[in-house]
Amino acid sequence: ELDETNNTDCETITISAPNLPDLVCNSLVSEDSIVVGTVMEVTLNISNIGLMDVAAPLVQVGFYLNPVAYDCELDAGALPFQSFEFSPPAAGISNNYSFDVTIPEGFIIGAYDILSYIDYSWEIDEETKLNNICCSPIILIDETNLADIEAIINFVTPTTIYAGEDITINYTYN
């Protein structure tokens, strides 16, 4: 090449973050345990920390059960069981959303994490999907294994009382 000095050029460019929504699952609140096949309310706190509103009027949230050993990670061991749609919060806003969730029959009784995954079908273009999952521990129980506490009165003294007198009741629980 005749002239090596004309092979380069320099210009200043600006790199900025894209103006996208970013939905975040901040918390999931549910019961500590549930009888399989019954309904419970699950409340999610969801924020949009992005610089833009979500274009879609509705966003999907999927619910999963994961064996506790996975520590709130959505992986191949997660078992999907229900999904809902909700109106996403505007940019800079945080809202609570409540869903009536039913754990269907057939799940093995035991300890799990209940997970929610916002936009689990990846329909919304966001800053990141890494903050779309939140979870809480839950124990699935079988209605036939519920405890039945029964109080048995052992004795009452005195056996004859008058108005204004004190009595003692001794009882035990079975």
Backbone as a chain_set.jsonl record, in Angstrom:
{"seq": "ELDETNNTDCETITISAPNLPDLVCNSLVSEDSIVVGTVMEVTLNISNIGLMDVAAPLVQVGFYLNPVAYDCELDAGALPFQSFEFSPPAAGISNNYSFDVTIPEGFIIGAYDILSYIDYSWEIDEETKLNNICCSPIILIDETNLADIEAIINFVTPTTIYAGEDITINYTYN", "coords": {"N": [[0.839, -1.168, 0.0], [0.488, 2.231, -0.71], [0.115, 4.49, 1.033], [0.037, 4.343, 4.374], [-1.065, 5.922, 6.335], [-3.638, 6.773, 5.897], [-5.503, 4.866, 6.64], [-7.028, 4.707, 8.932], [-9.561, 6.095, 11.091], [-11.197, 8.281, 13.359], [-13.95, 8.706, 15.443], [-16.224, 10.165, 17.744], [-18.612, 8.428, 19.603], [-21.815, 7.944, 21.153], [-22.961, 5.775, 23.595], [-25.897, 4.543, 24.778], [-28.346, 3.442, 27.151], [-31.029, 1.329, 26.103], [-34.369, 2.478, 25.532], [-36.424, 0.812, 27.098], [-39.073, -1.138, 28.588], [-38.886, -2.643, 31.874], [-39.845, -5.176, 33.599], [-40.181, -6.211, 36.938], [-40.255, -8.71, 39.352], [-40.874, -8.219, 42.559], [-41.743, -9.378, 44.961], [-43.356, -12.331, 46.25], [-46.183, -13.407, 47.812], [-47.686, -15.886, 49.658], [-49.727, -18.547, 51.062], [-48.337, -20.575, 53.73], [-48.72, -23.261, 53.494], [-50.718, -25.55, 51.555], [-53.658, -27.361, 50.777], [-53.694, -29.768, 48.343], [-55.456, -29.156, 45.372], [-57.105, -27.166, 46.299], [-57.989, -23.636, 46.476], [-55.889, -20.783, 46.7], [-54.917, -17.448, 47.571], [-52.474, -15.64, 45.868], [-50.153, -13.087, 46.058], [-48.444, -10.783, 44.117], [-45.818, -8.411, 43.977], [-45.108, -6.177, 41.592], [-42.922, -4.301, 39.598], [-42.202, -1.736, 37.179], [-39.245, -0.945, 36.22], [-38.096, 0.136, 34.075], [-37.525, 2.552, 31.391], [-39.709, 2.98, 29.881], [-43.171, 2.451, 29.098], [-44.886, -0.723, 29.019], [-45.78, -1.98, 25.899], [-47.817, -3.796, 25.285], [-51.211, -4.444, 26.255], [-51.793, -6.424, 28.093], [-49.976, -8.738, 30.112], [-48.466, -11.907, 30.546], [-48.297, -14.093, 33.382], [-46.734, -16.838, 34.723], [-47.195, -19.653, 36.877], [-45.304, -21.867, 38.865], [-44.207, -24.958, 40.363], [-41.421, -25.854, 42.226], [-38.992, -28.17, 43.243], [-37.612, -27.744, 46.501], [-34.823, -27.802, 46.653], [-33.774, -26.431, 44.483], [-33.686, -23.718, 44.953], [-35.291, -21.35, 44.164], [-34.814, -21.201, 41.417], [-35.693, -21.235, 38.046], [-35.89, -23.994, 36.249], [-35.379, -27.073, 34.45], [-36.586, -28.762, 36.289], [-38.78, -27.442, 37.255], [-42.28, -27.304, 37.632], [-44.899, -26.397, 35.687], [-48.114, -24.976, 36.443], [-50.242, -23.135, 36.323], [-51.471, -20.151, 34.708], [-51.85, -16.591, 34.239], [-53.2, -13.423, 33.09], [-52.27, -9.979, 33.312], [-52.574, -6.39, 33.727], [-49.814, -4.529, 33.018], [-47.63, -2.523, 35.147], [-47.043, 1.015, 34.701], [-44.105, 2.766, 33.472], [-41.722, 3.223, 36.029], [-43.479, 2.659, 38.083], [-44.939, 0.687, 40.731], [-46.935, -2.086, 41.506], [-49.345, -4.077, 43.334], [-50.546, -7.319, 42.667], [-53.12, -9.669, 42.743], [-53.792, -13.134, 42.609], [-55.92, -15.919, 42.197], [-54.915, -18.953, 42.874], [-54.743, -22.374, 42.034], [-53.487, -25.374, 43.113], [-53.225, -28.144, 41.238], [-54.712, -31.463, 41.5], [-52.647, -34.368, 41.836], [-50.043, -33.54, 42.186], [-47.116, -34.318, 44.032], [-47.119, -34.709, 47.507], [-45.421, -32.511, 49.718], [-42.467, -30.431, 50.287], [-41.944, -27.427, 48.508], [-40.934, -24.745, 46.277], [-42.974, -22.077, 45.389], [-43.127, -20.525, 42.368], [-43.254, -17.508, 40.485], [-43.319, -16.365, 37.185], [-42.84, -13.688, 35.318], [-43.992, -12.697, 32.159], [-43.416, -15.189, 30.899], [-43.491, -16.321, 28.389], [-41.917, -14.773, 26.825], [-42.775, -12.456, 25.348], [-42.594, -9.743, 25.641], [-40.375, -7.136, 24.962], [-37.657, -6.426, 26.871], [-35.417, -4.749, 29.197], [-34.008, -6.678, 30.735], [-34.509, -10.161, 31.467], [-33.82, -11.41, 33.734], [-34.775, -10.608, 36.186], [-37.395, -11.334, 36.459], [-38.515, -13.355, 37.948], [-39.843, -14.572, 40.984], [-40.16, -16.062, 44.257], [-41.525, -18.243, 46.829], [-41.425, -20.29, 49.736], [-43.423, -23.277, 50.039], [-45.653, -25.732, 51.341], [-47.086, -28.629, 50.185], [-49.975, -30.274, 51.089], [-51.973, -33.133, 51.951], [-55.403, -33.555, 52.179], [-56.316, -35.705, 53.694], [-54.336, -36.068, 55.548], [-54.445, -34.106, 57.446], [-54.128, -32.616, 60.655], [-56.192, -33.293, 63.48], [-57.237, -31.702, 66.08], [-58.33, -32.405, 69.288], [-60.004, -31.438, 72.135], [-60.007, -32.669, 75.403], [-61.811, -32.725, 78.283], [-60.62, -33.106, 81.451], [-61.23, -32.666, 84.195], [-63.418, -30.611, 86.196], [-63.357, -28.209, 88.697], [-64.671, -26.37, 91.406], [-67.332, -28.847, 91.472], [-69.836, -27.908, 91.891], [-71.039, -24.671, 91.583], [-71.465, -21.159, 92.375], [-72.852, -18.023, 91.352], [-70.357, -15.713, 90.444], [-68.23, -17.121, 91.528], [-64.974, -18.663, 91.223], [-63.739, -21.125, 88.912], [-61.905, -24.117, 88.111], [-60.667, -25.537, 85.208], [-59.424, -28.401, 83.857], [-57.795, -29.626, 81.105], [-56.797, -31.63, 78.276], [-55.085, -32.005, 75.108], [-55.646, -33.982, 72.258]], "CA": [[0.0, 0.0, 0.0], [1.299, 3.435, -0.846], [0.039, 5.404, 2.169], [-0.542, 3.683, 5.559], [-1.621, 6.92, 7.254], [-5.041, 7.061, 5.609], [-6.28, 3.649, 6.881], [-7.787, 4.784, 10.18], [-10.338, 7.303, 11.324], [-11.691, 8.287, 14.733], [-15.126, 9.528, 15.707], [-16.82, 9.971, 19.067], [-19.99, 7.941, 19.575], [-22.448, 7.858, 22.47], [-23.686, 4.527, 23.826], [-26.871, 4.756, 25.854], [-29.242, 2.316, 27.414], [-32.241, 1.407, 25.285], [-35.593, 2.888, 26.223], [-37.286, -0.357, 27.15], [-39.627, -1.455, 29.909], [-38.2, -3.706, 32.611], [-40.728, -5.672, 34.649], [-39.453, -6.86, 38.028], [-41.056, -9.328, 40.403], [-40.236, -7.85, 43.822], [-42.097, -10.31, 46.033], [-44.475, -13.26, 46.095], [-46.728, -13.729, 49.132], [-48.69, -16.946, 49.594], [-49.855, -19.324, 52.287], [-47.193, -21.448, 54.012], [-49.074, -24.606, 53.033], [-52.005, -25.621, 50.857], [-54.174, -28.68, 50.454], [-53.726, -29.922, 46.888], [-56.8, -29.081, 44.814], [-57.842, -26.016, 46.818], [-57.606, -22.322, 45.954], [-55.282, -19.818, 47.624], [-54.554, -16.17, 46.958], [-51.049, -15.319, 45.771], [-49.983, -11.67, 45.729], [-47.144, -10.4, 43.556], [-45.504, -7.006, 43.828], [-44.419, -6.066, 40.304], [-42.526, -2.94, 39.225], [-41.598, -1.487, 35.876], [-38.125, -0.043, 36.49], [-37.593, 0.603, 32.791], [-37.785, 3.937, 31.011], [-40.827, 3.008, 28.944], [-44.307, 1.59, 29.417], [-45.035, -1.936, 28.212], [-46.691, -1.685, 24.794], [-48.961, -4.711, 25.309], [-52.145, -4.126, 27.347], [-51.771, -7.52, 29.061], [-48.757, -9.536, 30.196], [-48.711, -13.199, 31.186], [-47.471, -14.56, 34.49], [-46.897, -18.278, 34.909], [-46.871, -20.168, 38.203], [-44.592, -23.14, 38.812], [-43.725, -25.552, 41.603], [-40.054, -26.317, 42.067], [-38.455, -28.784, 44.461], [-36.911, -26.738, 47.304], [-33.368, -27.864, 46.441], [-33.349, -25.57, 43.378], [-33.535, -22.349, 45.452], [-35.97, -20.319, 43.356], [-34.339, -21.173, 40.039], [-36.605, -21.847, 37.081], [-35.109, -24.883, 35.405], [-36.128, -28.219, 33.935], [-37.33, -29.391, 37.37], [-39.96, -26.643, 37.596], [-43.52, -27.87, 37.108], [-45.904, -25.345, 35.485], [-49.46, -25.426, 36.785], [-51.302, -22.173, 36.042], [-51.013, -18.848, 34.212], [-52.835, -15.513, 34.243], [-52.808, -12.173, 32.442], [-52.47, -8.789, 34.135], [-52.187, -5.122, 33.108], [-48.518, -4.202, 33.632], [-47.486, -1.151, 35.642], [-46.363, 1.987, 33.841], [-42.695, 2.993, 33.809], [-41.502, 3.85, 37.321], [-44.583, 2.348, 38.999], [-44.985, -0.639, 41.342], [-48.306, -2.455, 41.888], [-49.635, -5.419, 43.835], [-51.508, -8.076, 41.867], [-53.536, -10.891, 43.434], [-54.261, -14.202, 41.732], [-56.446, -17.108, 42.874], [-54.137, -20.056, 42.333], [-55.128, -23.718, 42.458], [-52.508, -26.429, 42.852], [-54.079, -29.25, 40.812], [-54.499, -32.822, 42.001], [-51.589, -35.1, 41.148], [-48.717, -33.148, 42.667], [-46.643, -35.106, 45.17], [-47.143, -33.971, 48.757], [-44.082, -32.21, 50.214], [-41.966, -29.052, 50.293], [-41.629, -26.85, 47.205], [-41.008, -23.3, 46.127], [-43.915, -21.637, 44.371], [-42.461, -19.491, 41.581], [-43.979, -16.776, 39.453], [-42.424, -15.936, 36.105], [-43.5, -12.656, 34.526], [-43.707, -12.789, 30.718], [-42.725, -16.47, 30.706], [-43.447, -16.669, 26.963], [-40.964, -13.834, 26.202], [-43.455, -11.625, 24.351], [-42.264, -8.336, 25.891], [-38.962, -6.782, 24.831], [-37.297, -5.768, 28.128], [-33.992, -4.566, 29.497], [-33.5, -7.987, 31.138], [-35.49, -11.124, 31.97], [-33.24, -12.035, 34.915], [-35.476, -10.17, 37.388], [-38.821, -11.614, 36.26], [-38.925, -14.505, 38.756], [-39.739, -14.528, 42.438], [-40.697, -17.297, 44.809], [-41.757, -18.364, 48.26], [-41.589, -21.713, 50.083], [-44.791, -23.744, 50.3], [-45.761, -27.169, 51.588], [-48.321, -29.234, 49.684], [-50.468, -31.274, 52.025], [-53.116, -33.935, 51.539], [-56.501, -33.34, 53.114], [-56.459, -36.859, 54.585], [-53.262, -36.045, 56.539], [-54.556, -32.939, 58.307], [-54.266, -32.898, 62.086], [-57.49, -33.002, 64.069], [-57.0, -31.498, 67.503], [-59.537, -32.628, 70.074], [-59.817, -31.125, 73.558], [-60.68, -33.586, 76.322], [-61.867, -32.138, 79.626], [-60.303, -34.112, 82.461], [-62.067, -32.409, 85.366], [-63.802, -29.245, 86.525], [-63.542, -28.068, 90.148], [-65.541, -27.341, 92.078], [-68.396, -29.371, 90.612], [-71.0, -27.042, 92.115], [-70.576, -23.295, 91.713], [-72.459, -20.102, 92.489], [-72.501, -16.832, 90.57], [-69.221, -14.952, 90.929], [-67.153, -17.976, 92.007], [-63.979, -19.122, 90.252], [-63.648, -22.573, 88.68], [-60.703, -24.595, 87.435], [-60.934, -26.55, 84.171], [-58.199, -29.087, 83.438], [-58.045, -30.348, 79.861], [-55.644, -32.005, 77.458], [-55.341, -32.078, 73.67], [-55.247, -35.182, 71.526]], "C": [[0.886, 1.234, 0.0], [1.3, 4.305, 0.408], [-0.685, 4.718, 3.329], [-1.234, 4.67, 6.482], [-3.097, 7.201, 6.996], [-5.96, 5.853, 5.871], [-7.123, 3.695, 8.155], [-8.537, 6.098, 10.255], [-10.885, 7.216, 12.748], [-12.883, 9.222, 14.828], [-15.652, 9.191, 17.086], [-18.26, 9.501, 18.887], [-20.52, 7.883, 21.013], [-23.225, 6.545, 22.536], [-24.621, 4.774, 25.0], [-27.757, 3.519, 26.008], [-30.487, 2.453, 26.546], [-33.428, 1.842, 26.147], [-36.588, 1.743, 26.172], [-37.936, -0.467, 28.522], [-38.767, -2.525, 30.581], [-39.09, -4.108, 33.789], [-39.928, -6.475, 35.664], [-40.46, -7.452, 38.998], [-40.323, -9.085, 41.723], [-40.531, -8.834, 44.941], [-43.293, -11.163, 45.629], [-44.914, -13.636, 47.508], [-47.832, -14.766, 48.948], [-48.825, -17.588, 50.963], [-48.582, -20.147, 52.488], [-47.438, -22.863, 53.52], [-50.442, -24.553, 52.375], [-52.371, -27.082, 50.654], [-54.281, -28.749, 48.938], [-55.178, -29.924, 46.42], [-57.629, -27.919, 45.335], [-57.255, -24.717, 46.277], [-56.937, -21.508, 47.061], [-54.957, -18.551, 46.853], [-53.039, -15.989, 47.007], [-50.952, -13.864, 45.328], [-48.554, -11.429, 45.263], [-47.011, -8.889, 43.613], [-44.62, -6.896, 42.595], [-44.151, -4.597, 40.003], [-42.103, -2.915, 37.763], [-40.49, -0.462, 36.123], [-37.489, 0.474, 35.199], [-37.979, 2.046, 32.523], [-39.016, 4.088, 30.128], [-41.952, 2.111, 29.451], [-44.27, 0.342, 28.539], [-46.081, -1.651, 27.142], [-47.945, -2.553, 24.831], [-49.89, -4.352, 26.471], [-52.158, -5.194, 28.447], [-50.463, -8.289, 28.959], [-49.102, -10.821, 30.928], [-47.771, -13.415, 32.36], [-47.784, -16.039, 34.674], [-46.487, -18.668, 36.318], [-46.334, -21.585, 38.075], [-44.361, -23.64, 40.235], [-42.35, -26.124, 41.326], [-39.638, -27.03, 43.347], [-37.547, -27.788, 45.183], [-35.415, -26.695, 47.018], [-32.886, -26.911, 45.351], [-33.252, -24.097, 43.754], [-34.049, -21.284, 44.491], [-35.418, -20.182, 41.94], [-35.369, -21.863, 39.15], [-35.771, -22.683, 36.129], [-35.987, -26.051, 34.968], [-36.949, -28.922, 35.011], [-38.603, -28.651, 37.754], [-41.191, -27.194, 36.884], [-44.562, -26.769, 36.935], [-47.289, -25.861, 35.873], [-50.555, -24.415, 36.504], [-50.699, -20.883, 35.511], [-52.188, -17.873, 34.194], [-52.314, -14.368, 33.391], [-53.085, -11.022, 33.397], [-52.058, -7.56, 33.335], [-50.898, -4.649, 33.769], [-48.472, -2.765, 34.146], [-46.762, -0.265, 34.632], [-44.913, 2.14, 34.306], [-42.595, 3.736, 35.137], [-42.547, 3.533, 38.381], [-44.455, 0.914, 39.501], [-46.422, -0.902, 41.794], [-48.334, -3.84, 42.499], [-50.721, -6.042, 42.969], [-51.831, -9.358, 42.621], [-54.14, -11.866, 42.437], [-54.784, -15.348, 42.59], [-55.859, -18.334, 42.199], [-54.655, -21.373, 42.896], [-54.017, -24.681, 42.103], [-53.32, -27.668, 42.472], [-53.732, -30.582, 41.479], [-53.366, -33.464, 41.204], [-50.187, -34.695, 41.556], [-48.367, -33.962, 43.909], [-46.596, -34.201, 46.399], [-45.7, -33.721, 49.217], [-43.742, -30.742, 50.099], [-41.54, -28.634, 48.886], [-41.346, -25.365, 47.374], [-42.091, -23.044, 45.101], [-43.256, -20.448, 43.679], [-43.462, -18.796, 40.681], [-42.951, -16.289, 38.439], [-43.194, -14.973, 35.222], [-43.035, -12.761, 33.085], [-42.917, -14.054, 30.394], [-42.649, -16.889, 29.246], [-42.579, -15.703, 26.149], [-41.599, -12.995, 25.092], [-43.105, -10.142, 24.473], [-40.759, -8.139, 25.737], [-38.599, -5.937, 26.05], [-35.793, -5.571, 28.223], [-33.346, -5.903, 29.842], [-34.664, -8.856, 31.604], [-35.023, -11.742, 33.293], [-33.949, -11.657, 36.218], [-36.98, -10.44, 37.328], [-39.358, -12.743, 37.125], [-38.837, -14.16, 40.232], [-40.452, -15.748, 43.002], [-40.871, -17.215, 46.307], [-41.898, -19.85, 48.573], [-43.049, -22.047, 50.366], [-44.747, -25.253, 50.523], [-47.113, -27.639, 51.065], [-48.729, -30.329, 50.657], [-51.692, -31.957, 51.454], [-54.183, -33.779, 52.604], [-56.652, -34.495, 54.101], [-55.4, -36.868, 55.682], [-53.329, -34.834, 57.467], [-54.735, -33.366, 59.755], [-55.67, -32.53, 62.541], [-57.285, -32.916, 65.579], [-58.335, -31.614, 68.241], [-59.213, -32.331, 71.539], [-60.638, -32.099, 74.389], [-60.631, -32.959, 77.712], [-61.653, -33.259, 80.631], [-61.142, -33.909, 83.725], [-62.335, -30.923, 85.501], [-63.981, -29.196, 88.031], [-63.839, -26.616, 90.47], [-66.669, -27.787, 91.144], [-69.692, -28.603, 90.789], [-70.475, -25.629, 92.328], [-71.761, -22.357, 91.846], [-71.953, -18.901, 91.709], [-71.354, -16.081, 91.229], [-68.06, -15.785, 91.428], [-66.213, -18.361, 90.856], [-64.062, -20.638, 90.112], [-62.324, -22.882, 88.017], [-61.121, -25.672, 86.449], [-59.58, -27.103, 83.758], [-58.531, -29.87, 82.182], [-56.735, -30.669, 79.162], [-56.075, -32.038, 76.009], [-54.871, -33.419, 73.14], [-54.982, -34.812, 70.087]], "O": [[1.929, 1.255, 0.654], [2.349, 4.807, 0.812], [-1.901, 4.533, 3.269], [-1.959, 4.229, 7.374], [-3.745, 7.828, 7.835], [-7.084, 5.824, 5.37], [-7.878, 2.756, 8.407], [-8.202, 7.074, 9.584], [-11.011, 6.111, 13.275], [-12.844, 10.362, 14.366], [-15.535, 8.053, 17.542], [-19.028, 10.088, 18.125], [-19.745, 7.784, 21.965], [-24.035, 6.24, 21.66], [-24.187, 5.167, 26.083], [-27.879, 2.688, 25.108], [-30.948, 3.564, 26.285], [-33.46, 1.59, 27.351], [-37.475, 1.706, 25.32], [-37.409, 0.053, 29.506], [-38.008, -3.228, 29.913], [-39.084, -3.461, 34.836], [-39.102, -7.311, 35.299], [-41.404, -6.78, 39.415], [-39.273, -9.677, 41.972], [-39.668, -9.099, 45.778], [-44.114, -10.778, 44.795], [-44.113, -14.124, 48.305], [-48.781, -14.559, 48.192], [-48.125, -17.22, 51.907], [-47.837, -20.388, 51.539], [-46.502, -23.582, 53.172], [-51.224, -23.631, 52.607], [-51.513, -27.926, 50.394], [-54.894, -27.88, 48.317], [-56.025, -30.606, 46.997], [-58.746, -27.703, 44.865], [-56.169, -24.702, 45.697], [-57.367, -21.542, 48.214], [-54.75, -18.58, 45.639], [-52.41, -16.162, 48.052], [-51.583, -13.457, 44.353], [-47.59, -11.817, 45.922], [-47.966, -8.164, 43.333], [-43.522, -7.451, 42.555], [-45.037, -3.753, 40.136], [-41.704, -3.93, 37.192], [-40.755, 0.736, 36.222], [-36.47, 1.164, 35.232], [-38.669, 2.68, 33.321], [-39.332, 5.189, 29.679], [-41.706, 1.128, 30.15], [-43.694, 0.353, 27.451], [-47.156, -1.136, 27.45], [-49.023, -2.096, 24.449], [-49.42, -3.996, 27.551], [-52.495, -4.903, 29.595], [-49.913, -8.471, 27.873], [-49.94, -10.821, 31.831], [-46.617, -12.987, 32.346], [-48.945, -16.437, 34.768], [-45.557, -18.097, 36.888], [-46.833, -22.392, 37.29], [-44.323, -22.858, 41.185], [-42.137, -26.795, 40.317], [-39.913, -26.531, 44.438], [-36.791, -27.064, 44.535], [-34.803, -25.633, 47.133], [-31.694, -26.607, 45.297], [-32.778, -23.295, 42.949], [-33.292, -20.414, 44.061], [-35.556, -19.12, 41.332], [-35.854, -22.947, 39.472], [-35.034, -22.148, 35.301], [-37.208, -26.002, 35.11], [-37.915, -29.611, 34.687], [-39.422, -29.182, 38.504], [-41.151, -27.509, 35.694], [-45.068, -26.249, 37.929], [-47.604, -27.033, 35.663], [-51.722, -24.803, 36.448], [-49.555, -20.553, 35.822], [-53.352, -18.272, 34.14], [-51.142, -14.34, 33.015], [-54.02, -11.078, 34.196], [-51.288, -7.664, 32.38], [-50.891, -4.391, 34.973], [-49.185, -1.896, 33.645], [-45.973, -0.743, 33.817], [-44.548, 1.699, 35.396], [-43.278, 4.737, 35.357], [-42.498, 4.094, 39.476], [-43.937, 0.04, 38.805], [-47.052, -0.033, 42.397], [-47.47, -4.673, 42.227], [-51.688, -5.382, 42.588], [-50.928, -10.054, 43.085], [-54.896, -11.481, 41.545], [-54.167, -15.709, 43.593], [-56.257, -18.705, 41.094], [-54.966, -21.475, 44.082], [-53.64, -24.801, 40.937], [-54.042, -28.198, 43.316], [-52.615, -30.792, 41.951], [-53.157, -33.138, 40.036], [-49.233, -35.431, 41.3], [-49.232, -34.254, 44.735], [-46.098, -33.077, 46.341], [-44.854, -34.61, 49.118], [-44.611, -29.907, 49.846], [-40.871, -29.382, 48.174], [-41.497, -24.803, 48.459], [-42.137, -23.704, 44.063], [-42.872, -19.477, 44.332], [-44.399, -19.414, 40.177], [-41.857, -15.857, 38.8], [-44.085, -15.374, 34.473], [-41.842, -12.897, 32.813], [-41.893, -14.008, 29.712], [-41.823, -17.73, 28.894], [-42.516, -15.806, 24.924], [-41.019, -12.845, 24.016], [-43.294, -9.374, 23.529], [-39.966, -8.885, 26.312], [-39.16, -4.859, 26.248], [-35.013, -6.134, 27.455], [-32.28, -6.238, 29.324], [-35.679, -8.347, 32.077], [-35.759, -12.516, 33.905], [-33.748, -12.31, 37.242], [-37.749, -9.832, 38.072], [-40.545, -13.062, 37.045], [-37.877, -13.532, 40.678], [-41.249, -16.388, 42.315], [-40.437, -16.267, 46.962], [-42.436, -20.598, 47.757], [-43.808, -21.216, 50.864], [-43.906, -25.954, 49.959], [-48.155, -27.111, 51.453], [-47.93, -31.199, 51.004], [-52.365, -31.417, 50.576], [-53.894, -33.862, 53.798], [-57.077, -34.279, 55.237], [-55.544, -37.603, 56.658], [-52.375, -34.561, 58.196], [-55.41, -34.354, 60.045], [-56.262, -31.57, 62.047], [-57.174, -33.934, 66.263], [-59.331, -30.997, 67.861], [-58.277, -32.892, 72.109], [-61.816, -32.327, 74.114], [-59.556, -32.695, 78.251], [-62.403, -34.235, 80.663], [-61.699, -34.866, 84.263], [-61.586, -30.088, 84.993], [-64.677, -30.039, 88.597], [-63.283, -25.721, 89.835], [-66.917, -27.143, 90.125], [-70.56, -28.648, 89.917], [-69.583, -25.406, 93.146], [-72.892, -22.69, 91.491], [-70.757, -18.783, 91.442], [-71.378, -15.839, 92.435], [-67.001, -15.236, 91.728], [-66.603, -18.381, 89.689], [-64.406, -21.345, 91.059], [-61.696, -22.004, 87.427], [-61.84, -26.606, 86.804], [-58.693, -26.351, 83.354], [-59.448, -30.691, 82.188], [-55.702, -30.054, 79.427], [-57.266, -32.093, 75.703], [-53.819, -33.923, 73.534], [-54.63, -35.674, 69.282]]}, "num_chains": 1, "name": "protein.A"}
